[in-house]
Structures are given as C-alpha cells and as structure tokens.
Amino acid sequence: MKNVRCVPDGAITGDGDIQLKWPYDPYRVCGKCEAEGKFCKFVSNSSTSDRERLECFNPPENGVTLGSFLLLVIVIAMYLLHKQKKDDHLKIERFLEDYRALKPSRYSYADIKKITNQFIKDKVGQGAYGTVYKGQLSNDVHVTVKILNNTKGNGEDFINEVEIIGKIHQVNVLCFVGYCADGFRRTLIYEFLPNDSLEKFASSDHDKHFLGWKKLLEIALGIAKGIEYFHQGCDRQILHFDIKPHNILLDKKLNPKITDFGQAKLCSKEQSVVSMTTARGTIGYIAPEVFSRNFGNVSYKSNIYSFGMLLLEMVGGKKNSNLKVNNTNQVNYFPEWVYVRLDSGEELGIGIQDEEDAKIVKKLAIVGFWCIQWYPIDRPSMHFVIQMLKGDRDTLIKPPNPFVSTNPTMVPGQARGTAEVHFKSNLEVIVEHE
C-alpha cells in the first residue's frame, strides 16, 4: 500500500468511487494472448509514442522446429563428411610417403657416385658379377650398392633382379631399394645388412658355436618361409635356382634374407614346371633334373633340393662339393658320408655335447636328406618342410638314402612310397616366362 497525497477530479465518479486508469496494461494484453493460446511481443516497428504497445502472435509450428533440426543435422553431417575427406587425404598422403620409400627408385650414375662417396672407401666385396660397396642415402640410411660387371652377360641378370625382387615384400627377402641403368652402367641398391652372409657362419665351427644351434634352426626356418613365399605367396612362382649360404644375408638380429635373383625364373602359379635350355646355379646346390631331364622336370622342387643342400652344409660345416677321404682311401661325397653315419646311428663327428643341440642337428640333417631326394617327385613341398622343421625330431621319418637313386633300377616315387609320405606329384610342363 502506498499513500496518495492528491487525486485528480476526473478520477472521482458520481458515486464517490475513485477510478484509476493506467495508460497501458501489458499484463492485461499478454493475458489475453495467453487465453487465446498465443504469445505476446512488443511491436518492433512502433513509433516512439507507442513503443510500449504489445501484440499477440501465433507460436511457431512444429514444421519450423523440425526444419531447424534438419538443418542442424545437415550442417553436422557436412562437417563430419569434410573431416572424413580430410582424414582420407592425410591417410593417402601417408601411404604415398611409405610407398615412395618402398618402391624401387631409379638413380643416375652421378647419384651412385654420391651414395658411395666416389667409390673411395667401404668396398665390401668383389666377384665375377661386379663390385659391392657400402653406401649412404641422403636420409642417413645405409645401403648396399652392387656395381654390375657390364662385360658379363646380356643384361638378363639385371632385368631379373629389378623385375622379380622389386615386386617382393617379405620379411625373409632382401629389400630392394633402387637401381641405376645409365648407359652401360648398371647398379643395384639394397638395404644394408651388417652381419654378412650365412656362409660365414655355416662353414665355420667357431661362428656356428657362437650362434648356437637353436639360432641356426630359426635361420633355417626363416629361409624355408621365404622359399615358400616364392612358391605360394606371389602372383607367379619364383624359381630362384641359386639358393646357397652365400646368398643368404643376416640382418642385425640375425634374421635371414634371401638375395641374388640374377638366375631366377618366373612361371605360372597354377603350373609348376619350367622348361630350360641351359643349366643354371652353383655346383653342389644344383638339382639333378636341372642337368638332365632323365631325373624329372625342372620345377619349384629344384629350389627345395638347393635348400636341402644348404641345410646339410649348416650341419657339417663343409662345402657340399667337397669330398672326404676315409682310411681305406675310398672317396665319399660329403652329404653321403653324413647320411651313412646318421643311418648307422653314429655321431656326426662335429663335437656336439648338448643333447638338445644334437636333436636339432639330426632334425636339420633328416629334413635336408628329404629335400635332396634324387627325383623331384620324392621331395616334399616347402610347406611340409616347414612343418618338419617346427615339429619334434622324434616324429620325423628317416628318408631313404638319396644317393642310391643314381641306380638305374630305382623307380621314381619309390622313396615316397617307402616312407609313406605323400607329396604332390602331378607336374605339368610349361614354357618359362621371359
């Protein structure tokens, strides 16, 4: 309640009542709007004198609210789509960066000179194929640079290397970095591996003891997986034709890497025999059928024969082309000498004291002799070889003597039937891919 000091005459009615009139009642107008189910608002375009005037208006319909919601959804969707496209772009860019690092690059001869520091130092090897240097790329990555001898061959070795190894990305295959074909100068660049080749360890009792037989078994298993990849993991089968310790390099963790595809051939994956006009490979590791088709067709089984010889060299620490003369002056082929001792239950004469190591050695020998069976039909697939290397030695079946198969009366497949091991034998002759 408030005190009113004076009241205008016009506010007093004839009955003596006092009537007060407000100039404008917003609450009364809004109450009327609410009674009609409407909202009220100030008139936006009113003049100064009636700026306080209010008016009713209908509430927004559901369609307006729904439209706003849909607009919001569209805006959010467009944002997410833009973000996804941006993420996809970054993903592609990262892939291309990795791909550029993996894809073999072509270098000029000037680049090669820069990588090798003008061939002044870091020469790591030399042979009939050419000279090998240790080099360094601009990103401080060390590489092996093989300068091919341009007076040897017609360039087929170079083409084989670039075509075959340039498409392979497998943990047990040497990584191919790039190449140079500048006039008559041809160069191959690979990742650099610090531990030399398996030949250093396989032919030395001291280095073999340093590695340990468990590690040698792991190395053999890694090589087998690499060869299995040649047979099953590529679009076309790769026949290496030169599997030997010298062509197995070891990385800093002593993981094996297969290298040197200069003599390799490609053939269809569905068909597994290749015709050849000349023998290829290294004496001591070449399968009999590569020399003479009287022993069977040349196929992926030729790789398996070479791998078997590699295993026997790991076991004996001697070149497979070496001969051993016994006390009766009888000359024996070294792998045959190993088989005779294994067959008679004698120690292999390589000074193994630990029982577990002895089991590993016998396992490697047994698997090796399965791989060098005289006829390709009697050799296991590389998949089966891996199973044998992983399995228990006591469960392995000792193979027949592969050296008696030189007897003309020996029937191809007899060794397989004798040991009751069934390997795939239906090989179809095809023409090699050039």
Short mmCIF file of C-alpha atoms in Angstrom, two decimals:
data_model
loop_
_atom_site.label_atom_id
_atom_site.label_comp_id
_atom_site.label_asym_id
_atom_site.label_seq_id
_atom_site.Cartn_x
_atom_site.Cartn_y
_atom_site.Cartn_z
CA MET A 1 0.00 0.00 0.00
CA LYS A 2 1.14 3.46 -0.86
CA ASN A 3 -0.09 6.88 0.39
CA VAL A 4 -1.68 9.08 -2.29
CA ARG A 5 -1.43 12.77 -1.44
CA CYS A 6 -3.91 14.07 -4.04
CA VAL A 7 -6.30 12.66 -6.63
CA PRO A 8 -7.40 14.40 -9.83
CA ASP A 9 -11.09 15.41 -10.02
CA GLY A 10 -11.68 13.26 -13.10
CA ALA A 11 -10.78 10.16 -11.13
CA ILE A 12 -13.80 10.62 -8.74
CA THR A 13 -17.10 9.28 -10.01
CA GLY A 14 -20.54 10.49 -9.08
CA ASP A 15 -20.85 7.72 -6.51
CA GLY A 16 -17.72 8.89 -4.81
CA ASP A 17 -15.62 6.00 -6.11
CA ILE A 18 -12.10 6.58 -7.33
CA GLN A 19 -11.32 5.11 -10.77
CA LEU A 20 -7.70 4.79 -11.86
CA LYS A 21 -6.76 4.14 -15.50
CA TRP A 22 -3.26 3.15 -16.48
CA PRO A 23 -2.11 4.39 -19.86
CA TYR A 24 -1.27 0.79 -20.97
CA ASP A 25 -1.52 -2.59 -19.31
CA PRO A 26 0.96 -5.11 -20.77
CA TYR A 27 -0.11 -7.81 -18.37
CA ARG A 28 -3.71 -7.49 -19.48
CA VAL A 29 -2.73 -7.77 -23.18
CA CYS A 30 -0.40 -10.73 -22.63
CA GLY A 31 -3.07 -12.39 -20.51
CA LYS A 32 -5.49 -12.05 -23.39
CA CYS A 33 -2.89 -13.54 -25.76
CA GLU A 34 -2.31 -16.44 -23.45
CA ALA A 35 -6.04 -17.01 -23.15
CA GLU A 36 -6.13 -17.36 -26.93
CA GLY A 37 -3.19 -19.73 -26.90
CA LYS A 38 -0.84 -17.14 -28.36
CA PHE A 39 2.32 -15.36 -27.39
CA CYS A 40 2.78 -11.62 -26.99
CA LYS A 41 5.61 -9.34 -28.07
CA PHE A 42 6.47 -5.68 -28.45
CA VAL A 43 5.67 -4.19 -31.81
CA SER A 44 9.06 -3.88 -33.44
CA ASN A 45 8.16 -1.06 -35.84
CA SER A 46 6.11 1.04 -33.42
CA SER A 47 6.71 4.76 -33.08
CA THR A 48 8.28 6.34 -30.09
CA SER A 49 4.91 7.29 -28.60
CA ASP A 50 3.51 3.76 -28.71
CA ARG A 51 6.75 1.82 -28.38
CA GLU A 52 5.32 0.04 -25.42
CA ARG A 53 2.45 -1.39 -27.48
CA LEU A 54 2.23 -5.17 -27.48
CA GLU A 55 0.65 -7.56 -29.91
CA CYS A 56 -0.25 -11.22 -30.00
CA PHE A 57 1.29 -13.72 -32.37
CA ASN A 58 0.90 -17.41 -33.04
CA PRO A 59 3.52 -19.79 -31.63
CA PRO A 60 5.92 -21.41 -34.18
CA GLU A 61 4.54 -24.53 -35.78
CA ASN A 62 6.19 -27.97 -35.47
CA GLY A 63 7.35 -27.78 -39.09
CA VAL A 64 9.56 -24.79 -38.29
CA THR A 65 11.15 -26.60 -35.35
CA LEU A 66 11.65 -29.75 -37.44
CA GLY A 67 13.21 -27.73 -40.23
CA SER A 68 15.68 -26.18 -37.85
CA PHE A 69 16.58 -29.61 -36.51
CA LEU A 70 17.11 -30.99 -40.00
CA LEU A 71 19.27 -28.01 -40.88
CA LEU A 72 21.38 -28.68 -37.81
CA VAL A 73 21.71 -32.35 -38.77
CA ILE A 74 22.78 -31.41 -42.30
CA VAL A 75 25.39 -28.99 -41.01
CA ILE A 76 26.82 -31.64 -38.66
CA ALA A 77 26.83 -34.26 -41.44
CA MET A 78 28.63 -31.91 -43.80
CA TYR A 79 31.22 -31.20 -41.13
CA LEU A 80 31.78 -34.89 -40.47
CA LEU A 81 32.00 -35.61 -44.20
CA HIS A 82 34.55 -32.84 -44.65
CA LYS A 83 36.54 -34.15 -41.70
CA GLN A 84 36.44 -37.70 -43.12
CA LYS A 85 37.63 -36.50 -46.51
CA LYS A 86 40.44 -34.63 -44.82
CA ASP A 87 41.41 -37.73 -42.83
CA ASP A 88 41.28 -39.82 -46.03
CA HIS A 89 43.54 -37.32 -47.75
CA LEU A 90 46.06 -37.48 -44.91
CA LYS A 91 45.87 -41.28 -44.98
CA ILE A 92 46.60 -41.32 -48.71
CA GLU A 93 49.49 -38.92 -48.28
CA ARG A 94 51.00 -41.10 -45.56
CA PHE A 95 50.58 -44.15 -47.79
CA LEU A 96 52.28 -42.41 -50.71
CA GLU A 97 55.18 -41.42 -48.50
CA ASP A 98 55.58 -45.04 -47.36
CA TYR A 99 55.11 -46.27 -50.94
CA ARG A 100 57.79 -43.95 -52.23
CA ALA A 101 60.11 -45.38 -49.60
CA LEU A 102 59.25 -48.97 -50.59
CA LYS A 103 59.01 -48.61 -54.35
CA PRO A 104 62.39 -49.08 -56.04
CA SER A 105 63.72 -45.77 -57.29
CA ARG A 106 65.83 -45.11 -60.35
CA TYR A 107 69.12 -43.36 -59.70
CA SER A 108 71.57 -41.72 -62.05
CA TYR A 109 75.21 -42.74 -62.10
CA ALA A 110 76.02 -39.38 -60.51
CA ASP A 111 73.70 -40.34 -57.65
CA ILE A 112 75.52 -43.67 -57.29
CA LYS A 113 78.88 -41.89 -57.04
CA LYS A 114 77.47 -39.61 -54.38
CA ILE A 115 75.93 -42.51 -52.43
CA THR A 116 79.24 -44.42 -52.45
CA ASN A 117 81.41 -41.35 -51.82
CA GLN A 118 83.01 -41.64 -55.27
CA PHE A 119 83.85 -45.34 -54.68
CA ILE A 120 86.75 -44.22 -52.50
CA LYS A 121 86.07 -46.45 -49.48
CA ASP A 122 83.68 -49.02 -47.97
CA LYS A 123 84.28 -51.65 -50.60
CA VAL A 124 82.77 -54.81 -49.10
CA GLY A 125 83.13 -57.40 -51.84
CA GLN A 126 84.09 -58.24 -55.40
CA GLY A 127 83.45 -61.13 -57.77
CA ALA A 128 82.69 -62.10 -61.35
CA TYR A 129 79.33 -60.31 -61.07
CA GLY A 130 80.94 -56.99 -60.14
CA THR A 131 81.86 -54.95 -57.07
CA VAL A 132 79.89 -54.25 -53.90
CA TYR A 133 80.13 -51.06 -51.84
CA LYS A 134 78.53 -49.82 -48.67
CA GLY A 135 76.75 -46.54 -49.34
CA GLN A 136 74.61 -43.96 -47.63
CA LEU A 137 71.46 -42.22 -48.83
CA SER A 138 70.65 -38.59 -48.07
CA ASN A 139 68.42 -39.64 -45.15
CA ASP A 140 71.36 -41.39 -43.46
CA VAL A 141 70.09 -44.85 -44.40
CA HIS A 142 72.93 -47.25 -45.18
CA VAL A 143 72.60 -49.34 -48.35
CA THR A 144 74.50 -51.98 -50.29
CA VAL A 145 75.45 -50.87 -53.81
CA LYS A 146 76.27 -53.63 -56.31
CA ILE A 147 78.07 -52.32 -59.41
CA LEU A 148 77.44 -54.98 -62.07
CA ASN A 149 80.18 -56.04 -64.47
CA ASN A 150 78.96 -54.78 -67.86
CA THR A 151 81.21 -57.21 -69.73
CA LYS A 152 79.40 -60.23 -68.33
CA GLY A 153 76.06 -61.44 -69.70
CA ASN A 154 73.49 -59.63 -71.79
CA GLY A 155 71.74 -57.77 -69.02
CA GLU A 156 69.37 -60.63 -68.13
CA ASP A 157 70.63 -60.75 -64.53
CA PHE A 158 69.89 -57.06 -64.11
CA ILE A 159 66.39 -57.40 -65.59
CA ASN A 160 65.64 -60.41 -63.37
CA GLU A 161 66.68 -58.56 -60.23
CA VAL A 162 64.63 -55.44 -60.99
CA GLU A 163 61.57 -57.35 -62.21
CA ILE A 164 61.43 -60.00 -59.50
CA ILE A 165 62.82 -58.62 -56.27
CA GLY A 166 61.37 -55.18 -56.98
CA LYS A 167 57.88 -56.62 -56.50
CA ILE A 168 58.62 -58.72 -53.41
CA HIS A 169 57.99 -57.50 -49.87
CA GLN A 170 58.57 -60.39 -47.50
CA VAL A 171 60.44 -60.43 -44.22
CA ASN A 172 62.90 -63.11 -45.38
CA VAL A 173 63.73 -61.48 -48.72
CA LEU A 174 66.32 -58.72 -49.03
CA CYS A 175 64.67 -55.30 -49.51
CA PHE A 176 65.36 -53.77 -52.93
CA VAL A 177 65.89 -50.01 -52.70
CA GLY A 178 66.60 -48.98 -56.29
CA TYR A 179 68.71 -49.31 -59.41
CA CYS A 180 70.75 -47.42 -61.96
CA ALA A 181 70.72 -48.03 -65.71
CA ASP A 182 72.83 -45.24 -67.14
CA GLY A 183 74.20 -46.29 -70.50
CA PHE A 184 76.30 -49.39 -69.99
CA ARG A 185 76.49 -48.76 -66.25
CA ARG A 186 74.10 -50.96 -64.27
CA THR A 187 73.80 -50.84 -60.50
CA LEU A 188 71.54 -52.48 -57.92
CA ILE A 189 70.87 -50.96 -54.48
CA TYR A 190 69.66 -52.98 -51.48
CA GLU A 191 69.20 -52.48 -47.78
CA PHE A 192 72.47 -52.85 -45.90
CA LEU A 193 72.79 -55.85 -43.57
CA PRO A 194 75.71 -55.78 -41.11
CA ASN A 195 76.21 -59.49 -40.41
CA ASP A 196 77.48 -60.74 -43.75
CA SER A 197 76.14 -63.98 -45.26
CA LEU A 198 75.18 -67.32 -43.76
CA GLU A 199 78.26 -68.79 -45.48
CA LYS A 200 80.44 -67.19 -42.82
CA PHE A 201 78.55 -68.99 -40.06
CA ALA A 202 77.72 -72.25 -41.82
CA SER A 203 81.30 -73.10 -42.78
CA SER A 204 82.97 -72.09 -39.52
CA ASP A 205 82.70 -74.20 -36.37
CA HIS A 206 83.69 -71.19 -34.26
CA ASP A 207 80.98 -68.89 -35.65
CA LYS A 208 78.44 -71.71 -35.62
CA HIS A 209 79.15 -72.27 -31.92
CA PHE A 210 78.78 -68.53 -31.38
CA LEU A 211 75.30 -68.53 -32.93
CA GLY A 212 74.09 -71.71 -31.29
CA TRP A 213 72.08 -74.48 -32.90
CA LYS A 214 68.74 -73.05 -31.81
CA LYS A 215 69.50 -69.87 -33.72
CA LEU A 216 70.65 -71.86 -36.74
CA LEU A 217 67.33 -73.72 -36.68
CA GLU A 218 65.50 -70.36 -36.60
CA ILE A 219 67.58 -69.21 -39.57
CA ALA A 220 66.76 -72.39 -41.49
CA LEU A 221 63.06 -71.90 -40.74
CA GLY A 222 63.18 -68.29 -41.93
CA ILE A 223 64.81 -69.31 -45.22
CA ALA A 224 62.17 -72.02 -45.68
CA LYS A 225 59.40 -69.44 -45.19
CA GLY A 226 61.00 -67.18 -47.76
CA ILE A 227 61.15 -70.01 -50.31
CA GLU A 228 57.55 -70.99 -49.55
CA TYR A 229 56.62 -67.39 -50.33
CA PHE A 230 58.28 -67.80 -53.75
CA HIS A 231 56.10 -70.85 -54.38
CA GLN A 232 52.76 -69.76 -52.93
CA GLY A 233 52.78 -66.09 -51.93
CA CYS A 234 53.50 -64.39 -55.28
CA ASP A 235 51.31 -63.87 -58.33
CA ARG A 236 53.74 -66.06 -60.24
CA GLN A 237 56.06 -68.68 -58.82
CA ILE A 238 59.71 -67.75 -58.47
CA LEU A 239 62.34 -70.39 -59.23
CA HIS A 240 65.47 -68.99 -57.63
CA PHE A 241 67.99 -71.58 -58.91
CA ASP A 242 70.79 -70.35 -56.63
CA ILE A 243 69.79 -70.99 -53.01
CA LYS A 244 73.04 -71.33 -51.07
CA PRO A 245 74.58 -69.90 -47.86
CA HIS A 246 76.40 -67.17 -49.77
CA ASN A 247 73.05 -65.79 -50.98
CA ILE A 248 71.50 -65.71 -47.50
CA LEU A 249 72.31 -62.45 -45.70
CA LEU A 250 71.71 -61.83 -41.99
CA ASP A 251 70.37 -58.60 -40.50
CA LYS A 252 71.35 -57.13 -37.16
CA LYS A 253 69.03 -59.57 -35.37
CA LEU A 254 70.41 -62.47 -37.44
CA ASN A 255 67.19 -62.87 -39.39
CA PRO A 256 67.86 -64.43 -42.82
CA LYS A 257 67.26 -62.53 -46.07
CA ILE A 258 67.35 -64.29 -49.43
CA THR A 259 69.16 -62.36 -52.15
CA ASP A 260 70.63 -62.63 -55.68
CA PHE A 261 67.79 -63.25 -58.14
CA GLY A 262 70.02 -62.92 -61.19
CA GLN A 263 69.37 -66.53 -62.29
CA ALA A 264 65.74 -66.70 -61.20
CA LYS A 265 62.81 -67.54 -63.46
CA LEU A 266 59.09 -66.84 -63.24
CA CYS A 267 56.39 -69.35 -64.05
CA SER A 268 52.63 -69.54 -63.70
CA LYS A 269 51.40 -70.19 -60.18
CA GLU A 270 48.90 -72.79 -61.37
CA GLN A 271 51.58 -74.74 -63.24
CA SER A 272 54.82 -75.65 -61.61
CA VAL A 273 57.32 -76.85 -64.23
CA VAL A 274 59.59 -74.67 -66.34
CA SER A 275 61.45 -75.66 -69.49
CA MET A 276 65.10 -74.65 -69.69
CA THR A 277 67.75 -74.79 -72.37
CA THR A 278 70.82 -74.50 -70.11
CA ALA A 279 71.64 -75.42 -66.52
CA ARG A 280 71.97 -72.62 -64.00
CA GLY A 281 73.04 -72.37 -60.39
CA THR A 282 76.11 -73.23 -58.32
CA ILE A 283 77.81 -76.63 -58.37
CA GLY A 284 76.89 -78.53 -55.22
CA TYR A 285 73.41 -76.98 -54.99
CA ILE A 286 72.00 -77.70 -58.46
CA ALA A 287 69.21 -80.27 -58.59
CA PRO A 288 69.86 -83.33 -60.83
CA GLU A 289 66.91 -82.56 -63.12
CA VAL A 290 68.47 -79.20 -63.98
CA PHE A 291 71.36 -81.13 -65.55
CA SER A 292 69.30 -83.92 -67.09
CA ARG A 293 65.57 -84.32 -67.71
CA ASN A 294 66.03 -88.08 -67.17
CA PHE A 295 65.54 -87.36 -63.47
CA GLY A 296 62.32 -85.36 -63.91
CA ASN A 297 61.06 -81.94 -64.86
CA VAL A 298 62.51 -78.69 -63.57
CA SER A 299 60.09 -77.15 -61.10
CA TYR A 300 59.84 -75.48 -57.72
CA LYS A 301 61.22 -78.77 -56.37
CA SER A 302 64.61 -77.59 -57.69
CA ASN A 303 64.55 -74.81 -55.06
CA ILE A 304 63.84 -77.45 -52.42
CA TYR A 305 66.86 -79.52 -53.49
CA SER A 306 69.13 -76.48 -53.11
CA PHE A 307 67.64 -75.75 -49.68
CA GLY A 308 68.37 -79.33 -48.61
CA MET A 309 72.00 -78.95 -49.60
CA LEU A 310 72.12 -75.69 -47.64
CA LEU A 311 70.85 -77.50 -44.52
CA LEU A 312 73.49 -80.21 -44.87
CA GLU A 313 76.21 -77.58 -45.18
CA MET A 314 74.90 -75.97 -41.99
CA VAL A 315 75.09 -79.37 -40.28
CA GLY A 316 78.54 -80.35 -41.47
CA GLY A 317 80.24 -77.01 -41.87
CA LYS A 318 81.70 -78.13 -45.19
CA LYS A 319 81.07 -77.28 -48.80
CA ASN A 320 78.80 -79.82 -50.43
CA SER A 321 81.16 -80.04 -53.37
CA ASN A 322 83.93 -81.20 -51.03
CA LEU A 323 85.00 -84.83 -50.91
CA LYS A 324 86.10 -86.73 -47.83
CA VAL A 325 88.72 -89.47 -47.94
CA ASN A 326 88.47 -92.19 -45.28
CA ASN A 327 91.17 -94.52 -44.01
CA THR A 328 90.60 -97.01 -46.83
CA ASN A 329 91.30 -94.28 -49.40
CA GLN A 330 87.68 -94.52 -50.53
CA VAL A 331 86.37 -91.15 -51.70
CA ASN A 332 82.90 -90.26 -50.41
CA TYR A 333 80.62 -87.39 -51.25
CA PHE A 334 80.25 -85.41 -48.00
CA PRO A 335 76.42 -85.45 -47.75
CA GLU A 336 76.51 -89.19 -48.40
CA TRP A 337 79.07 -89.59 -45.63
CA VAL A 338 76.68 -87.75 -43.27
CA TYR A 339 73.80 -90.00 -44.29
CA VAL A 340 75.79 -93.19 -43.67
CA ARG A 341 76.65 -92.06 -40.14
CA LEU A 342 73.06 -90.97 -39.49
CA ASP A 343 71.72 -94.28 -40.82
CA SER A 344 74.08 -96.30 -38.63
CA GLY A 345 73.26 -94.24 -35.54
CA GLU A 346 76.78 -92.86 -35.25
CA GLU A 347 77.59 -89.36 -34.12
CA LEU A 348 78.12 -86.91 -36.93
CA GLY A 349 81.56 -86.08 -35.68
CA ILE A 350 81.00 -82.35 -35.24
CA GLY A 351 81.60 -82.22 -31.49
CA ILE A 352 78.10 -81.58 -30.13
CA GLN A 353 77.80 -82.21 -26.39
CA ASP A 354 74.35 -80.81 -25.53
CA GLU A 355 71.53 -83.29 -26.06
CA GLU A 356 69.07 -80.67 -27.31
CA ASP A 357 71.61 -79.38 -29.79
CA ALA A 358 72.18 -82.92 -31.01
CA LYS A 359 68.43 -83.27 -31.66
CA ILE A 360 68.41 -80.06 -33.68
CA VAL A 361 71.36 -81.24 -35.77
CA LYS A 362 69.66 -84.56 -36.53
CA LYS A 363 66.44 -82.76 -37.41
CA LEU A 364 68.26 -80.48 -39.87
CA ALA A 365 70.01 -83.49 -41.37
CA ILE A 366 66.82 -85.54 -41.78
CA VAL A 367 64.94 -82.63 -43.36
CA GLY A 368 67.93 -81.93 -45.58
CA PHE A 369 68.01 -85.52 -46.87
CA TRP A 370 64.28 -85.41 -47.62
CA CYS A 371 64.87 -82.27 -49.67
CA ILE A 372 67.71 -83.76 -51.75
CA GLN A 373 65.92 -86.91 -52.83
CA TRP A 374 67.20 -87.69 -56.30
CA TYR A 375 63.84 -87.47 -58.07
CA PRO A 376 61.70 -84.32 -57.69
CA ILE A 377 58.61 -86.46 -57.12
CA ASP A 378 60.13 -87.74 -53.86
CA ARG A 379 60.86 -84.31 -52.38
CA PRO A 380 58.34 -82.66 -50.02
CA SER A 381 56.74 -79.30 -50.64
CA MET A 382 58.20 -76.36 -48.77
CA HIS A 383 55.03 -76.19 -46.68
CA PHE A 384 55.73 -79.72 -45.45
CA VAL A 385 59.39 -78.85 -44.91
CA ILE A 386 58.35 -76.02 -42.57
CA GLN A 387 56.13 -78.42 -40.65
CA MET A 388 59.05 -80.82 -40.21
CA LEU A 389 61.36 -78.04 -39.02
CA LYS A 390 58.77 -76.93 -36.48
CA GLY A 391 57.89 -80.44 -35.34
CA ASP A 392 59.51 -82.93 -32.98
CA ARG A 393 62.57 -84.70 -34.33
CA ASP A 394 61.44 -88.00 -32.83
CA THR A 395 58.35 -87.99 -35.05
CA LEU A 396 60.31 -87.47 -38.28
CA ILE A 397 60.60 -90.38 -40.69
CA LYS A 398 64.14 -91.03 -41.83
CA PRO A 399 64.25 -90.73 -45.63
CA PRO A 400 65.73 -93.38 -47.91
CA ASN A 401 69.32 -92.92 -48.96
CA PRO A 402 69.05 -90.33 -51.75
CA PHE A 403 72.35 -91.39 -53.25
CA VAL A 404 71.31 -94.93 -54.19
CA SER A 405 68.74 -93.40 -56.53
CA THR A 406 71.53 -92.97 -59.05
CA ASN A 407 70.96 -96.67 -59.65
CA PRO A 408 69.05 -97.04 -62.97
CA THR A 409 66.79 -99.65 -61.38
CA MET A 410 65.45 -97.08 -58.90
CA VAL A 411 61.83 -96.25 -59.66
CA PRO A 412 60.83 -92.58 -59.35
CA GLY A 413 58.47 -92.19 -56.41
CA GLN A 414 59.80 -95.27 -54.62
CA ALA A 415 61.24 -93.20 -51.78
CA ARG A 416 57.91 -91.52 -51.23
CA GLY A 417 56.08 -94.83 -51.09
CA THR A 418 58.66 -96.38 -48.80
CA ALA A 419 58.33 -93.63 -46.22
CA GLU A 420 54.57 -93.38 -46.65
CA VAL A 421 54.79 -89.67 -47.24
CA HIS A 422 52.54 -88.34 -49.97
CA PHE A 423 53.66 -85.26 -51.81
CA LYS A 424 52.06 -83.59 -54.78
CA SER A 425 53.50 -85.10 -57.94
CA ASN A 426 51.34 -84.18 -60.92
CA LEU A 427 53.53 -81.58 -62.62
CA GLU A 428 52.57 -80.13 -65.98
CA VAL A 429 55.27 -78.88 -68.33
CA ILE A 430 55.01 -75.23 -69.31
CA VAL A 431 57.19 -72.70 -71.06
CA GLU A 432 59.17 -70.25 -68.94
CA HIS A 433 58.21 -66.56 -68.86
CA GLU A 434 60.83 -64.31 -70.30
#
